Amino acid sequence: MCESSTECTGASASRRTLLGAVAASAAAVAVPLLSGQAAATPATSADSGLSLTLLGTNSGPPPLAARYGISQALVVNGRTYVVDCGRGAVSQYLRAGLSMPSLTSIFLTHLHADHIVDYYAFPLLAAGASGAQGFQSPVDVYGPGPAGITSTVAGAPGPVPGTVDMTRLAGQAYAAAPTFFMTEHIGIDPATLLRVHDVLPPTGTGASATNTAPAMAPFTVMENDDVKVTAVLVPHGAVYPGYAYRFDTDHGSVVFSGDTTPSPNVIRLARHADVLVHEALAPEGLAALGLPQSLIDHILATHTDVSELGRIAAEAGARTLVATHLSPGNPAATTDATWRRLLRDSARRADFGGRMVLGQDLLRLPVTGRSADSR
């Protein structure tokens, strides 16, 4: 379910409602492991079908020169859906060949800084822009609702805001620029470019800030003529709510784990998915960063060891697993060759016969569903 600053659009009936049953009955297709990595190819918003572009693959929040912040884009029938908006997401979006007019929706998995820092930059920078630099229609935003806890930030007392209130407060914080532009009749209010929805777990799940991810069936977040989006809660330390999202289209299915420890909810959501985009942690590389042990312990307790990814993909029956939100993302701490070895070892131990792909900034992957393969 979702609650919104404007009324949520009702789910439209479409043939995608049959995709789950079709995927469940389709035969698994084994694809060789990738020992290397294909170079990134330009995306285009005019493409038909389904493609995934990794805009940034670094974990965070500290910025890193070698990788941009975590963000992904799905293009479905020429419409673009962004999942998370880490550092540099706007620049990477344009470098990937994606146009602002094609941006249809933004989905936030959770409200950690490394996933939202570039979120309000999309409307703030595109407000009043013309042609390919601006939006042709308002963008729908879906993100976690209020956590139900009190802020511990001295300058921001009161309840911790969810996505709707966070967006409203961002509009207040950045009111100077659009006010100046509108005074000169060369801009518009960025808030008019967004329709923001707080995503809340269904009642009866037992979810709360102290029990962040009880076992649950996926629930529908939104649906239109291109895609049906479902979600589950995932455990990520003190974060609540935090979500994994699944996108089902007529061309295939893609799941984004968000930040999570290994979770049966993710496996349930990713059942027979064509692509599972999952966060990855290489514990050995953390020691090279010189982090305090308390921080290392926190990272280990709130993320997914790369050694678990083969098992997760195998149990879900996913065709391809893409490792991203790499921790550490610094190649000096964990090289790409090491990441690929760890992914191969993980797949081998779990007898996972699909592809294991190491995420790279601006890597583009066309997605073809099982049903399309059988035609």
Short mmCIF file of C-alpha atoms in Angstrom, two decimals:
data_model
loop_
_atom_site.label_atom_id
_atom_site.label_comp_id
_atom_site.label_asym_id
_atom_site.label_seq_id
_atom_site.Cartn_x
_atom_site.Cartn_y
_atom_site.Cartn_z
CA MET A 1 0.00 0.00 0.00
CA CYS A 2 1.07 3.61 -0.29
CA GLU A 3 0.03 6.90 1.18
CA SER A 4 0.70 10.11 -0.67
CA SER A 5 0.72 13.86 -0.53
CA THR A 6 -1.66 13.46 -3.44
CA GLU A 7 -4.06 10.58 -3.87
CA CYS A 8 -2.34 7.40 -5.06
CA THR A 9 -3.27 6.23 -8.52
CA GLY A 10 -5.16 2.95 -8.50
CA ALA A 11 -3.46 -0.10 -9.96
CA SER A 12 -4.46 -0.64 -13.57
CA ALA A 13 -5.43 -4.07 -14.86
CA SER A 14 -2.85 -5.43 -17.27
CA ARG A 15 -1.34 -8.63 -18.56
CA ARG A 16 1.54 -8.18 -16.10
CA THR A 17 -0.62 -9.65 -13.36
CA LEU A 18 0.04 -13.02 -14.97
CA LEU A 19 3.82 -12.60 -15.02
CA GLY A 20 4.39 -14.11 -11.61
CA ALA A 21 2.61 -17.32 -12.57
CA VAL A 22 4.34 -17.45 -15.94
CA ALA A 23 7.78 -16.96 -14.37
CA ALA A 24 7.13 -19.59 -11.74
CA SER A 25 6.30 -22.22 -14.34
CA ALA A 26 9.05 -21.34 -16.80
CA ALA A 27 12.05 -23.64 -17.03
CA ALA A 28 15.30 -22.31 -15.59
CA VAL A 29 17.87 -21.23 -18.14
CA ALA A 30 21.51 -21.79 -17.19
CA VAL A 31 23.89 -19.09 -18.37
CA PRO A 32 27.69 -19.28 -17.99
CA LEU A 33 29.42 -17.27 -15.28
CA LEU A 34 30.97 -14.04 -16.44
CA SER A 35 34.68 -14.11 -15.71
CA GLY A 36 35.16 -10.72 -17.33
CA GLN A 37 32.98 -7.64 -17.61
CA ALA A 38 31.45 -6.16 -20.72
CA ALA A 39 32.15 -2.49 -21.32
CA ALA A 40 29.34 -0.06 -20.66
CA THR A 41 27.21 0.80 -23.68
CA PRO A 42 25.11 3.93 -24.01
CA ALA A 43 21.49 3.71 -22.92
CA THR A 44 18.73 5.51 -24.75
CA SER A 45 15.34 6.50 -23.44
CA ALA A 46 13.83 5.71 -26.84
CA ASP A 47 14.75 2.02 -26.62
CA SER A 48 11.85 -0.40 -26.61
CA GLY A 49 11.86 -3.38 -24.29
CA LEU A 50 13.72 -3.46 -20.98
CA SER A 51 17.25 -2.45 -20.03
CA LEU A 52 19.11 -1.87 -16.77
CA THR A 53 21.82 0.75 -16.35
CA LEU A 54 23.96 1.01 -13.21
CA LEU A 55 24.46 4.74 -12.70
CA GLY A 56 26.67 4.30 -9.63
CA THR A 57 27.90 1.26 -7.72
CA ASN A 58 29.66 2.54 -4.61
CA SER A 59 28.54 1.95 -1.05
CA GLY A 60 28.71 4.94 1.21
CA PRO A 61 28.22 7.52 2.53
CA PRO A 62 31.89 8.66 2.13
CA PRO A 63 32.47 9.77 -1.48
CA LEU A 64 34.89 7.87 -3.66
CA ALA A 65 36.70 9.02 -6.79
CA ALA A 66 36.65 5.58 -8.44
CA ARG A 67 32.88 5.01 -8.25
CA TYR A 68 29.75 7.14 -8.13
CA GLY A 69 27.06 6.72 -5.47
CA ILE A 70 24.50 3.94 -5.63
CA SER A 71 21.81 4.49 -8.27
CA GLN A 72 20.19 2.44 -11.02
CA ALA A 73 17.90 3.14 -13.96
CA LEU A 74 15.43 0.85 -15.70
CA VAL A 75 14.16 1.78 -19.15
CA VAL A 76 10.81 0.17 -19.96
CA ASN A 77 9.31 0.96 -23.37
CA GLY A 78 11.18 4.26 -23.45
CA ARG A 79 10.20 5.34 -19.93
CA THR A 80 12.87 5.58 -17.24
CA TYR A 81 12.52 4.46 -13.62
CA VAL A 82 15.34 5.40 -11.23
CA VAL A 83 16.04 3.37 -8.09
CA ASP A 84 17.98 5.33 -5.46
CA CYS A 85 19.77 8.61 -6.05
CA GLY A 86 23.29 8.43 -4.66
CA ARG A 87 26.08 10.96 -5.20
CA GLY A 88 26.30 11.99 -8.84
CA ALA A 89 23.05 10.32 -9.92
CA VAL A 90 21.93 13.28 -12.04
CA SER A 91 25.28 13.54 -13.86
CA GLN A 92 25.45 9.78 -14.39
CA TYR A 93 21.86 9.73 -15.63
CA LEU A 94 22.81 12.11 -18.43
CA ARG A 95 26.14 10.40 -19.10
CA ALA A 96 24.19 7.17 -19.60
CA GLY A 97 22.29 8.79 -22.47
CA LEU A 98 19.01 9.06 -20.57
CA SER A 99 16.82 12.11 -21.06
CA MET A 100 15.01 14.07 -18.38
CA PRO A 101 11.68 13.94 -20.27
CA SER A 102 11.78 10.12 -20.09
CA LEU A 103 12.01 10.08 -16.27
CA THR A 104 8.72 8.63 -15.05
CA SER A 105 9.32 7.56 -11.44
CA ILE A 106 11.94 7.55 -8.69
CA PHE A 107 12.02 4.80 -6.06
CA LEU A 108 13.98 5.11 -2.82
CA THR A 109 14.85 1.90 -0.98
CA HIS A 110 15.63 3.71 2.29
CA LEU A 111 16.63 7.13 3.53
CA HIS A 112 20.36 6.73 4.20
CA ALA A 113 22.38 9.64 2.81
CA ASP A 114 24.19 7.59 0.16
CA HIS A 115 20.82 6.64 -1.40
CA ILE A 116 19.09 10.04 -1.37
CA VAL A 117 21.73 12.76 -1.59
CA ASP A 118 20.99 13.51 -5.29
CA TYR A 119 17.23 12.91 -5.08
CA TYR A 120 16.02 16.50 -4.85
CA ALA A 121 18.67 17.55 -7.37
CA PHE A 122 16.52 16.04 -10.14
CA PRO A 123 13.60 18.50 -9.79
CA LEU A 124 15.73 21.36 -8.46
CA LEU A 125 18.00 21.39 -11.52
CA ALA A 126 15.32 20.55 -14.09
CA ALA A 127 12.70 23.07 -12.87
CA GLY A 128 11.78 25.33 -15.75
CA ALA A 129 14.27 23.76 -18.14
CA SER A 130 13.08 23.24 -21.68
CA GLY A 131 13.42 20.42 -24.18
CA ALA A 132 15.62 17.46 -23.29
CA GLN A 133 16.93 19.21 -20.15
CA GLY A 134 13.58 19.30 -18.34
CA PHE A 135 10.56 17.22 -17.40
CA GLN A 136 7.57 16.95 -19.69
CA SER A 137 5.25 15.86 -16.87
CA PRO A 138 5.42 15.39 -13.08
CA VAL A 139 7.53 12.50 -11.80
CA ASP A 140 6.09 10.05 -9.28
CA VAL A 141 8.32 9.39 -6.27
CA TYR A 142 7.94 6.35 -4.00
CA GLY A 143 9.91 6.01 -0.80
CA PRO A 144 9.71 4.93 2.83
CA GLY A 145 7.12 6.54 5.06
CA PRO A 146 7.81 7.91 8.54
CA ALA A 147 9.92 5.75 10.83
CA GLY A 148 7.74 6.48 13.85
CA ILE A 149 10.71 7.60 15.92
CA THR A 150 11.97 10.95 17.20
CA SER A 151 14.91 12.74 15.58
CA THR A 152 18.13 12.88 17.60
CA VAL A 153 19.48 15.72 15.42
CA ALA A 154 19.68 18.82 17.60
CA GLY A 155 18.71 21.21 14.82
CA ALA A 156 15.84 19.07 13.56
CA PRO A 157 13.61 18.14 16.49
CA GLY A 158 10.41 16.15 16.18
CA PRO A 159 9.47 13.01 14.26
CA VAL A 160 11.89 11.67 11.66
CA PRO A 161 10.30 12.51 8.28
CA GLY A 162 9.32 10.01 5.63
CA THR A 163 9.71 10.67 1.91
CA VAL A 164 6.74 13.04 1.61
CA ASP A 165 7.87 15.27 4.47
CA MET A 166 11.54 15.01 3.49
CA THR A 167 10.64 16.33 0.04
CA ARG A 168 8.56 19.16 1.50
CA LEU A 169 11.41 20.16 3.80
CA ALA A 170 13.92 20.01 0.93
CA GLY A 171 11.68 22.38 -1.00
CA GLN A 172 11.82 24.80 1.93
CA ALA A 173 15.59 24.47 2.33
CA TYR A 174 16.21 25.22 -1.36
CA ALA A 175 13.46 27.84 -1.77
CA ALA A 176 15.88 30.68 -2.53
CA ALA A 177 16.93 29.56 -6.01
CA PRO A 178 13.46 28.88 -7.50
CA THR A 179 12.12 32.06 -5.84
CA PHE A 180 14.81 34.15 -7.54
CA PHE A 181 14.21 32.41 -10.87
CA MET A 182 10.43 32.76 -10.66
CA THR A 183 10.78 36.44 -9.78
CA GLU A 184 12.56 36.82 -13.11
CA HIS A 185 9.96 34.61 -14.86
CA ILE A 186 12.53 31.99 -15.86
CA GLY A 187 11.73 29.12 -13.53
CA ILE A 188 9.06 27.15 -11.72
CA ASP A 189 8.59 25.62 -8.29
CA PRO A 190 10.45 22.24 -8.26
CA ALA A 191 7.71 20.79 -6.03
CA THR A 192 5.26 21.01 -8.94
CA LEU A 193 7.40 18.46 -10.80
CA LEU A 194 6.87 15.72 -8.21
CA ARG A 195 4.03 13.56 -6.96
CA VAL A 196 5.43 12.04 -3.78
CA HIS A 197 4.14 8.87 -2.12
CA ASP A 198 5.05 7.42 1.26
CA VAL A 199 5.27 3.64 0.94
CA LEU A 200 3.98 1.89 4.07
CA PRO A 201 3.98 -1.85 4.79
CA PRO A 202 0.54 -3.44 4.77
CA THR A 203 -1.25 -3.58 8.10
CA GLY A 204 -1.05 -6.90 9.86
CA THR A 205 2.59 -7.61 8.93
CA GLY A 206 3.83 -6.87 12.44
CA ALA A 207 6.33 -4.38 11.05
CA SER A 208 7.63 -1.71 13.38
CA ALA A 209 10.75 0.31 14.06
CA THR A 210 11.84 -2.38 16.52
CA ASN A 211 11.05 -5.30 14.17
CA THR A 212 12.03 -3.91 10.81
CA ALA A 213 11.55 -6.86 8.47
CA PRO A 214 9.15 -9.60 9.54
CA ALA A 215 8.50 -12.41 7.06
CA MET A 216 6.00 -11.12 4.54
CA ALA A 217 4.57 -11.61 1.06
CA PRO A 218 5.39 -8.94 -1.53
CA PHE A 219 2.86 -6.10 -1.75
CA THR A 220 2.03 -3.83 -4.68
CA VAL A 221 3.49 -0.32 -4.66
CA MET A 222 2.33 0.87 -8.08
CA GLU A 223 1.25 -0.40 -11.49
CA ASN A 224 0.84 1.19 -14.90
CA ASP A 225 0.79 0.02 -18.52
CA ASP A 226 4.55 -0.69 -18.48
CA VAL A 227 5.36 -2.15 -15.11
CA LYS A 228 4.08 -3.56 -11.85
CA VAL A 229 6.24 -2.73 -8.82
CA THR A 230 6.08 -4.83 -5.66
CA ALA A 231 8.10 -4.57 -2.46
CA VAL A 232 9.10 -6.29 0.76
CA LEU A 233 10.69 -4.99 3.92
CA VAL A 234 14.39 -5.77 4.39
CA PRO A 235 16.56 -5.66 7.56
CA HIS A 236 19.27 -3.00 7.60
CA GLY A 237 20.26 -2.10 11.13
CA ALA A 238 18.26 0.76 12.63
CA VAL A 239 16.71 1.65 9.26
CA TYR A 240 12.91 1.52 9.10
CA PRO A 241 11.26 1.11 6.77
CA GLY A 242 13.72 -0.21 4.21
CA TYR A 243 12.56 -1.89 1.02
CA ALA A 244 13.57 -4.18 -1.80
CA TYR A 245 11.64 -3.57 -5.04
CA ARG A 246 10.64 -5.87 -7.90
CA PHE A 247 9.76 -4.56 -11.38
CA ASP A 248 7.69 -6.92 -13.54
CA THR A 249 7.25 -6.02 -17.19
CA ASP A 250 6.15 -7.80 -20.35
CA HIS A 251 9.84 -8.01 -21.28
CA GLY A 252 11.24 -9.43 -18.04
CA SER A 253 11.67 -8.85 -14.31
CA VAL A 254 14.32 -7.02 -12.27
CA VAL A 255 14.69 -6.98 -8.47
CA PHE A 256 16.68 -4.49 -6.37
CA SER A 257 17.65 -5.68 -2.90
CA GLY A 258 18.44 -2.27 -1.44
CA ASP A 259 20.72 -2.40 1.60
CA THR A 260 20.04 -5.57 3.55
CA THR A 261 21.43 -8.46 5.48
CA PRO A 262 20.62 -11.87 3.94
CA SER A 263 16.81 -12.00 4.02
CA PRO A 264 14.18 -14.62 3.11
CA ASN A 265 12.01 -11.68 2.06
CA VAL A 266 14.45 -10.83 -0.75
CA ILE A 267 14.52 -14.46 -1.90
CA ARG A 268 10.71 -14.51 -1.91
CA LEU A 269 10.54 -11.24 -3.86
CA ALA A 270 13.17 -12.39 -6.38
CA ARG A 271 11.56 -15.75 -7.15
CA HIS A 272 12.37 -16.59 -10.81
CA ALA A 273 13.50 -13.02 -11.52
CA ASP A 274 15.49 -12.44 -14.69
CA VAL A 275 17.91 -10.11 -12.88
CA LEU A 276 18.57 -9.72 -9.15
CA VAL A 277 20.58 -6.57 -8.36
CA HIS A 278 22.01 -7.21 -4.91
CA GLU A 279 24.35 -5.34 -2.58
CA ALA A 280 27.72 -6.98 -1.87
CA LEU A 281 30.24 -6.81 0.97
CA ALA A 282 33.81 -8.12 0.85
CA PRO A 283 34.82 -8.28 4.54
CA GLU A 284 38.51 -8.83 3.79
CA GLY A 285 38.74 -5.45 2.09
CA LEU A 286 37.43 -3.50 5.06
CA ALA A 287 40.64 -3.93 7.03
CA ALA A 288 42.58 -2.09 4.32
CA LEU A 289 40.46 1.03 4.84
CA GLY A 290 41.75 1.71 8.34
CA LEU A 291 38.25 1.88 9.81
CA PRO A 292 37.62 1.62 13.55
CA GLN A 293 36.56 -1.86 14.64
CA SER A 294 33.17 -0.60 15.83
CA LEU A 295 32.36 0.63 12.32
CA ILE A 296 33.59 -2.60 10.74
CA ASP A 297 31.36 -4.57 13.11
CA HIS A 298 28.39 -2.39 12.14
CA ILE A 299 29.02 -2.90 8.42
CA LEU A 300 29.34 -6.67 8.86
CA ALA A 301 26.08 -6.78 10.83
CA THR A 302 23.98 -4.76 8.36
CA HIS A 303 25.07 -5.89 4.90
CA THR A 304 25.36 -9.08 2.84
CA ASP A 305 28.67 -10.91 2.48
CA VAL A 306 29.47 -11.57 -1.18
CA SER A 307 29.92 -15.25 -0.25
CA GLU A 308 26.13 -15.44 0.30
CA LEU A 309 25.13 -14.15 -3.13
CA GLY A 310 25.35 -17.47 -4.97
CA ARG A 311 23.08 -19.11 -2.41
CA ILE A 312 20.59 -16.23 -2.52
CA ALA A 313 20.43 -16.29 -6.32
CA ALA A 314 20.12 -20.08 -6.39
CA GLU A 315 17.34 -20.19 -3.79
CA ALA A 316 15.46 -17.43 -5.60
CA GLY A 317 15.87 -19.14 -8.96
CA ALA A 318 17.17 -15.89 -10.49
CA ARG A 319 18.83 -16.06 -13.89
CA THR A 320 21.41 -13.30 -13.36
CA LEU A 321 22.81 -11.72 -10.22
CA VAL A 322 24.38 -8.27 -10.45
CA ALA A 323 26.58 -7.26 -7.50
CA THR A 324 26.50 -3.56 -6.66
CA HIS A 325 26.69 -1.16 -3.69
CA LEU A 326 30.19 -2.60 -3.42
CA SER A 327 31.76 -2.38 0.01
CA PRO A 328 34.54 -1.50 -0.16
CA GLY A 329 34.12 0.18 -3.52
CA ASN A 330 37.71 1.40 -3.53
CA PRO A 331 39.72 -0.74 -5.99
CA ALA A 332 42.79 -0.21 -3.81
CA ALA A 333 41.06 -2.19 -1.05
CA THR A 334 39.29 -4.82 -3.19
CA THR A 335 40.25 -5.09 -6.85
CA ASP A 336 37.80 -5.99 -9.60
CA ALA A 337 39.70 -9.25 -10.07
CA THR A 338 39.14 -10.08 -6.41
CA TRP A 339 35.44 -9.22 -6.65
CA ARG A 340 35.04 -11.52 -9.66
CA ARG A 341 36.85 -14.34 -7.90
CA LEU A 342 34.63 -13.96 -4.85
CA LEU A 343 31.52 -14.00 -7.05
CA ARG A 344 32.68 -17.12 -8.90
CA ASP A 345 33.49 -18.86 -5.64
CA SER A 346 30.08 -17.95 -4.23
CA ALA A 347 28.28 -19.30 -7.30
CA ARG A 348 30.33 -22.49 -7.29
CA ARG A 349 29.65 -23.27 -3.64
CA ALA A 350 25.90 -22.79 -4.14
CA ASP A 351 25.83 -24.60 -7.49
CA PHE A 352 24.29 -21.50 -9.04
CA GLY A 353 24.24 -21.91 -12.82
CA GLY A 354 23.26 -18.39 -13.81
CA ARG A 355 25.40 -15.36 -14.48
CA MET A 356 27.25 -13.41 -11.80
CA VAL A 357 27.96 -9.85 -12.96
CA LEU A 358 30.24 -7.39 -11.18
CA GLY A 359 28.62 -3.97 -11.23
CA GLN A 360 30.46 -1.12 -12.91
CA ASP A 361 29.37 2.50 -13.22
CA LEU A 362 27.38 3.03 -16.45
CA LEU A 363 27.20 -0.69 -17.21
CA ARG A 364 24.09 -1.31 -19.33
CA LEU A 365 22.41 -4.73 -19.45
CA PRO A 366 19.52 -5.48 -21.83
CA VAL A 367 17.01 -7.75 -20.06
CA THR A 368 15.10 -10.50 -21.80
CA GLY A 369 12.55 -12.52 -19.87
CA ARG A 370 12.19 -16.29 -19.86
CA SER A 371 8.90 -16.13 -21.73
CA ALA A 372 10.58 -14.11 -24.50
CA ASP A 373 13.39 -16.69 -24.72
CA SER A 374 10.87 -19.47 -25.36
CA ARG A 375 9.19 -17.78 -28.31
#
